[in-house]
Every structure is written in structure tokens, then in C-alpha cells.
Coordinates of C-alpha atoms in Angstrom, one line a residue:
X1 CA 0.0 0.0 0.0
X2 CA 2.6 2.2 0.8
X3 CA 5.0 1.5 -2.5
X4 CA 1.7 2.3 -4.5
X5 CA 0.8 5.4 -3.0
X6 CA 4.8 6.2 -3.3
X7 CA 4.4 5.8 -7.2
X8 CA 1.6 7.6 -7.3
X9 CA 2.7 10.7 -5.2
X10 CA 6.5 10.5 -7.6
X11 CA 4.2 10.2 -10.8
X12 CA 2.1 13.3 -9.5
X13 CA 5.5 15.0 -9.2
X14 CA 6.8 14.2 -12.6
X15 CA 3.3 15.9 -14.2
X16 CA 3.6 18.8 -12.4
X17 CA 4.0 22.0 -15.2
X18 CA 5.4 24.7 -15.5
X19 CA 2.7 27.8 -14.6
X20 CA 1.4 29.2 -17.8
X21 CA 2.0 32.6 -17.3
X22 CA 5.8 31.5 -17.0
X23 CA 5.9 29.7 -20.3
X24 CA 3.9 32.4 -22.1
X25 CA 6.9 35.1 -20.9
X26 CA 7.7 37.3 -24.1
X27 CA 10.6 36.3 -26.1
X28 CA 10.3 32.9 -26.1
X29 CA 9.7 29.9 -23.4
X30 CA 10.7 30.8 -19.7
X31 CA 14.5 29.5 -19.0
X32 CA 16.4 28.8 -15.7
X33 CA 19.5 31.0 -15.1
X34 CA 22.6 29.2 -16.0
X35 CA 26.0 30.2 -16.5
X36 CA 28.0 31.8 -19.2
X37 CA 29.7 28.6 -21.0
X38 CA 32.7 30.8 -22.2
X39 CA 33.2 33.3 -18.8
X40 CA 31.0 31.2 -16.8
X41 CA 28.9 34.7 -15.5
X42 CA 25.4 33.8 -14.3
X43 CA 22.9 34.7 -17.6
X44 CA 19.8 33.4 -19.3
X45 CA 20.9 31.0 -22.4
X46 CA 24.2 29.8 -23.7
X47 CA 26.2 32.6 -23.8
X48 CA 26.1 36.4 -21.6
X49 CA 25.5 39.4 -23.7
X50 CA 29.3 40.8 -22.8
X51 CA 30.5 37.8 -24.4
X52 CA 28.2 37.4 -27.7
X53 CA 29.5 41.3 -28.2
X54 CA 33.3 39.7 -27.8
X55 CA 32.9 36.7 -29.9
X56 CA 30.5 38.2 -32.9
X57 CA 29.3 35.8 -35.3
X58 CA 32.5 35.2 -37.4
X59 CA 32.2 37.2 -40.9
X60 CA 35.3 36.8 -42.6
X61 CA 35.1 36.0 -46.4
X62 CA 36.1 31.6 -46.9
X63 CA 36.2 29.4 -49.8
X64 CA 33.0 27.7 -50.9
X65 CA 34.4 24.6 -51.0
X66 CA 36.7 24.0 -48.2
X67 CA 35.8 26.7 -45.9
X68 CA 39.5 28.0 -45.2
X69 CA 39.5 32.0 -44.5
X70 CA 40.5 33.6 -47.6
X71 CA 41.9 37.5 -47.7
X72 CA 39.8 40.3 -46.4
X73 CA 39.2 41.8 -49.7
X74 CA 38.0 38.6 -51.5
X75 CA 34.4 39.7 -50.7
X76 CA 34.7 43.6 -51.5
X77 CA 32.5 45.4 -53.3
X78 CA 32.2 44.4 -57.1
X79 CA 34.1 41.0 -56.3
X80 CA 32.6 37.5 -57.3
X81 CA 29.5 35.9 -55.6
X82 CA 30.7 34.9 -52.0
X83 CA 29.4 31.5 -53.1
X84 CA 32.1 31.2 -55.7
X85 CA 35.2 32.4 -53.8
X86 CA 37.6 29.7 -54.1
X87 CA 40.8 29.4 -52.7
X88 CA 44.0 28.3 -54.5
X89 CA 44.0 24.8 -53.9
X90 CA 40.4 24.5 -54.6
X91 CA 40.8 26.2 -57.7
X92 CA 43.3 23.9 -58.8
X93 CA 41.5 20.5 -57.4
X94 CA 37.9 21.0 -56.6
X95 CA 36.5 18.7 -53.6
X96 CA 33.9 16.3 -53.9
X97 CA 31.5 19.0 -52.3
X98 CA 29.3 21.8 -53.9
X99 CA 29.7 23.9 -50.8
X100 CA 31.4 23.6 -47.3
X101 CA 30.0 26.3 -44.7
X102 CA 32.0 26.3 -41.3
X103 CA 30.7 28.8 -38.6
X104 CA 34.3 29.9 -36.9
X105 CA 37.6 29.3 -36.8
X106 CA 39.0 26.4 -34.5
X107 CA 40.3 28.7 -31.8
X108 CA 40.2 30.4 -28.5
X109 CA 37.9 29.9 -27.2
X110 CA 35.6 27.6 -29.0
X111 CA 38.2 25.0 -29.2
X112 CA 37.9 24.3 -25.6
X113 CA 34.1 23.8 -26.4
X114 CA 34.1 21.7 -29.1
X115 CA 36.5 19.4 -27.1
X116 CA 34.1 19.6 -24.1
X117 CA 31.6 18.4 -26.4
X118 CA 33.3 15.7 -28.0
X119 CA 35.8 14.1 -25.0
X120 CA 33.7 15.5 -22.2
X121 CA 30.6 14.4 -22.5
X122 CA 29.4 17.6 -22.0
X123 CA 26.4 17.8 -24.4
X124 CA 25.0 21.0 -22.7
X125 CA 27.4 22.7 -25.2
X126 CA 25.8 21.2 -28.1
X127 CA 22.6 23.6 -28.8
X128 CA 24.9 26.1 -28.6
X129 CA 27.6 25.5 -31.1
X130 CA 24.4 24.5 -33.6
X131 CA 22.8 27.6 -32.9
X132 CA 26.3 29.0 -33.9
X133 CA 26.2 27.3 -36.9
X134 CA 23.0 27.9 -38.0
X135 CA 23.8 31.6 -37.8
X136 CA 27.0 30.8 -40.4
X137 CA 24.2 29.2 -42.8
X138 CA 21.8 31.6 -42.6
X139 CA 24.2 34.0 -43.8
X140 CA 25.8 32.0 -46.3
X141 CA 22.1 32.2 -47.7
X142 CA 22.3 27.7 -47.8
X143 CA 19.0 26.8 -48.5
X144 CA 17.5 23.5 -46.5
X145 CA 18.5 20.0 -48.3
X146 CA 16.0 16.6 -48.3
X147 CA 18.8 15.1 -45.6
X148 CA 21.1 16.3 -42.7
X149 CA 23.3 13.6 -42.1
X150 CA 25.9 13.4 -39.4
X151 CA 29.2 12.5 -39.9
X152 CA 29.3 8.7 -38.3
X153 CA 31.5 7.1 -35.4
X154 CA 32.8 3.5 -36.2
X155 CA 30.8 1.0 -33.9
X156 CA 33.8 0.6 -31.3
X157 CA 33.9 4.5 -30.9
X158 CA 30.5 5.0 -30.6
X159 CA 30.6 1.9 -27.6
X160 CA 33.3 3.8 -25.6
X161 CA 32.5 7.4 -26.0
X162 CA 28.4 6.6 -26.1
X163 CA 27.2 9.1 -28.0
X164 CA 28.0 10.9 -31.8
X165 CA 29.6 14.6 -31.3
X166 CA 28.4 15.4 -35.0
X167 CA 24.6 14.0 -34.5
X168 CA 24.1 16.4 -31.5
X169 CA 25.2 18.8 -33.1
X170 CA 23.4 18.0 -36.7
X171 CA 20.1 16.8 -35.0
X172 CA 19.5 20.5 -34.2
X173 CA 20.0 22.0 -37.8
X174 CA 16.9 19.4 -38.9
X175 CA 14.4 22.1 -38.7
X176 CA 12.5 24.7 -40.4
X177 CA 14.9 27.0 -43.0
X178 CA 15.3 28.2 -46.0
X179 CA 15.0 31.8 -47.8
X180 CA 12.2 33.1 -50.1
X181 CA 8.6 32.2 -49.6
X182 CA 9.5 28.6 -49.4
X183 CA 10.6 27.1 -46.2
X184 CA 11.6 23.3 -46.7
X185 CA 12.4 20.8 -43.7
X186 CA 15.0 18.6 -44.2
X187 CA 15.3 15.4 -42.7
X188 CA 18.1 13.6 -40.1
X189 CA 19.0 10.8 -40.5
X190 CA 21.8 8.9 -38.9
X191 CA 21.5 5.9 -40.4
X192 CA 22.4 6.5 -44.1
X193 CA 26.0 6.8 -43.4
X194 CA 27.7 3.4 -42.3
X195 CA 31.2 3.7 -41.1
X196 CA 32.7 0.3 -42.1
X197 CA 35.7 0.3 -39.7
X198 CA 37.5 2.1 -36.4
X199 CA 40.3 3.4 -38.4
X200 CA 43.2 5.8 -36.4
X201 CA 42.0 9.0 -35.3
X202 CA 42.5 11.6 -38.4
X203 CA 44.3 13.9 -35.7
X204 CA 46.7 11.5 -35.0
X205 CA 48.2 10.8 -38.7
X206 CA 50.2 13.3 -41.0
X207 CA 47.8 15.3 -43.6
X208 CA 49.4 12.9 -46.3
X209 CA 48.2 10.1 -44.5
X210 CA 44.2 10.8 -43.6
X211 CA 42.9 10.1 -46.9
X212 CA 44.8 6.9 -47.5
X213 CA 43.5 6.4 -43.5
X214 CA 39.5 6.5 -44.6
X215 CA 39.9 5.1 -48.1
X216 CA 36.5 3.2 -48.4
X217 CA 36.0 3.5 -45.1
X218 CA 31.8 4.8 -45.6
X219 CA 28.9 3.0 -47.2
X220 CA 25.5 4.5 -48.2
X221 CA 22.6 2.0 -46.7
X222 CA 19.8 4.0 -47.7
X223 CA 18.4 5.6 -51.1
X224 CA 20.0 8.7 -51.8
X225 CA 19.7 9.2 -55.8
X226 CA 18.6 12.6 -56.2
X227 CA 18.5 14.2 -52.9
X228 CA 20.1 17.0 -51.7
X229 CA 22.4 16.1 -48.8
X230 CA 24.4 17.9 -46.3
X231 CA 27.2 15.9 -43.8
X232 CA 27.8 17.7 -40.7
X233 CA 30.9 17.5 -38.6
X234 CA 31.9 19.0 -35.1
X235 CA 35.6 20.5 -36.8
X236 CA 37.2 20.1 -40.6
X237 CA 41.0 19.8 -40.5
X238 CA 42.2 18.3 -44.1
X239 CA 38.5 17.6 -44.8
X240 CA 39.8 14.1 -45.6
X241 CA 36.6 12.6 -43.6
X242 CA 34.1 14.3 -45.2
X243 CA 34.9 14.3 -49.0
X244 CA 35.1 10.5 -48.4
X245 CA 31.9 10.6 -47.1
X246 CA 30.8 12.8 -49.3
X247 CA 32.3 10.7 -52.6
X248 CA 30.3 7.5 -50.8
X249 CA 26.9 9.7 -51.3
X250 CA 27.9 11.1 -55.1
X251 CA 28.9 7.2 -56.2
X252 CA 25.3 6.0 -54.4
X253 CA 23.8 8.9 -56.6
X254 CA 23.0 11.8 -54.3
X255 CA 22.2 15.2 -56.9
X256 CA 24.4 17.5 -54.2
X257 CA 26.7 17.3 -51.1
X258 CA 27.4 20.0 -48.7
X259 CA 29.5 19.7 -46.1
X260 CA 28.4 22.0 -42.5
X261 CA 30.8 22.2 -39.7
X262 CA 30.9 24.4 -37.0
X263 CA 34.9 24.7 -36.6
X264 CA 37.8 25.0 -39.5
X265 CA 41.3 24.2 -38.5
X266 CA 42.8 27.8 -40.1

């Protein structure tokens, strides 16, 4: 009698809302105070105001296809389409991606962030380095595709760490977006993407080595001919993961691969 009336009493607790007039506060749902994640001040959200006034949205000009800073005056007035800059090397040896969009440099002091998130288990940080890198494709103008896919973790990384960096990062983008009149959804899904095997970390191996490293290394298990696809990744460094990934999806038929990451190794 008394273990039922217990559960009952716990279950009455667990239904208990939030009052209305709380959740119905303008600007948006009713949020517990928190601390800053970068200067760890008490505020409302991910970040303080004094610190989204330090670390702006980044702006600088990149290349379309790799996502590497290019000069200051590569987006000046009267200068090519931001969505065709390209730097040398892409120039020379275009990617197997139609655009890469990365929302900040890997530095000070996101870096510290991203490696919370992906070694720390700290997934708090998650929503918002997405949010961060929603901002980077809103302004890149990157209209939705038919799938978000995150970048995959082998099956004996996924056992140890327990959880995908990239798909709490890319389960967040699978909303709502677009520009014009028409707003498309596009979908997650983070089983199209197989990784075959637990290959050495990329960070570990010289840049000459990380392609030869993942050669092979993703299959396509689900119908991709035609779609739109974009791959999303925590941080790009060579880029040797996702242009494997992304020559899987072209091979299996996919119309269009982007590549989103939040962080690009400068």
C-alpha cells in the first residue's frame, strides 16, 4: 500500500507544469539562469550578452568549397559571388563537395568547447555550437536540403564514447529553414552513413596520411539518388573525412553534397 501510494505521489510530481503565465513570458519559453559557457557569468541562455558582443558571429570572407579564411578583400565590393570564392587549392582541385559552410575558426575559445563536447561528455554545449552554426548558414544564404546527415563514429567508438559529437550537433540543424517564400524541412538521418571500420583517429596521422586512413571507409545503406544532402561535422581539418563521405553519397547517386561544420582548422 505504501509502494503504491509512493508511485503515485513520484508520478504526481513528474506531471507537475510549469505555470502558464511563465511559459507564455515574451521572447520565447521561460528559461532557468545558467552560467555563461565561455566566462561562466550567471545569464539566461548559452552565452552572456558581454561575451556574444566579444565573440561576434564570425564574418570573414572563406572558400566555398573547403571553408578556409580567404583575404579580407576577397568579398569587396564588385568581387565575385561569396558562393564562388575559391581558394588556390580549390581552384586547382575542386573537392567532392558543392559547398562547405563552417561557422568559426578552431580557436580560442571555442576550441575548448568543441572538445568539451566531443571528450567530455558535456552535451550542454551542443545547442549552442548549432545555434552557432545555424547563424554561419543563414548568412551563407544555404537553402535546407531533403537530408542532414551526421558525420558517423565507427561501432567501437561509438561503444566507448556513447554518443555521436556530429549528430548532436546535426540533429538541431533538422528544422525549419530556408530563404524566399518557401521554407523546406529537411530530414536527419543517422543511419544513411555506415562507417565500415574504427580506423586511427584523423588527428593522430600526418595530412598525407588521412585520406589513404578512410579510403573506403563509408557505405550508403539508404536511397539517396537525387536528394540534396548535407554531412555535418563537429571540426574540418584536411577535410579528408568528409569528402570521403561525401564521394560515398555522389557514387550512391546523391544530386548534391554540402559539407556544414561548426569549426575550421585555419
Amino acid at each position: 500500500m505504501r509502494a503504491r501510494k509512493a508511485i503515485k505521489a513520484l508520478k504526481a510530481l513528474v506531471a507537475i507544469k510549469a505555470p502558464k503565465a511563465l511559459a507564455a513570458r515574451p521572447g520565447g519559453p521561460w528559461r532557468w539562469p545558467g552560467q555563461c559557457a565561455l566566462c561562466r557569468r550567471w545569464c539566461r541562455g548559452g552565452t552572456c550578452a558581454d561575451c556574444d558582443a566579444l565573440h561576434s558571429p564570425d564574418a570573414h570572407p572563406r572558400c566555398a568549397l573547403c571553408a578556409l579564411r580567404l583575404p579580407p578583400g576577397a568579398a569587396a565590393a564588385g568581387a565575385p559571388d561569396p558562393r564562388s570564392l575559391r581558394c588556390g587549392a580549390c581552384a586547382r582541385r575542386p573537392p567532392p563537395l558543392s559547398r562547405c559552410v563552417a561557422a568559426m575558426d578552431y580557436a580560442f575559445p571555442w576550441d575548448r568547447l568543441l572538445l568539451a563536447l566531443k571528450f567530455g561528455e558535456q552535451l550542454e554545449v551542443a545547442p549552442l555550437l548549432a545555434g552557432r552554426l545555424s547563424l554561419a548558414l543563414a548568412r551563407a544564404g544555404i537553402d535546407a536540403p531533403d537530408l542532414i546527415l551526421p558525420v558517423p563514429l565507427s561501432a567501437e567508438r561509438l561503444r566507448e564514447r556513447g554518443y555521436n559529437q556530429a549528430h548532436e550537433i546535426a540533429r538541431r540543424l533538422a528544422r525549419p529553414q530556408g530563404t524566399g517564400e518557401v521554407e523546406r524541412q529537411s530530414r536527419l538521418c543517422a543511419r544513411t552513413l555506415l562507417r565500415l571500420r574504427d580506423t586511427p583517429q584523423q588527428a593522430r596521422l600526418p595530412l598525407d596520411e588521412r585520406r589513404r586512413n578512410l579510403r573506403g571507409a563509408f557505405v550508403v545503406l539508404k536511397p539517396v539518388r537525387g536528394l540534396r544532402v548535407a554531412i555535418v561535422d563537429d571540426v574540418m581539418t584536411s577535410g579528408a573525412t568528409l569528402h570521403e563521405a561525401a564521394l560515398a553519397l555522389r557514387r550512391a547517386g546523391a544530386a548534391d553534397v554540402q559539407a556544414w561544420v561548426v569549426a575550421r582548422t585555419p
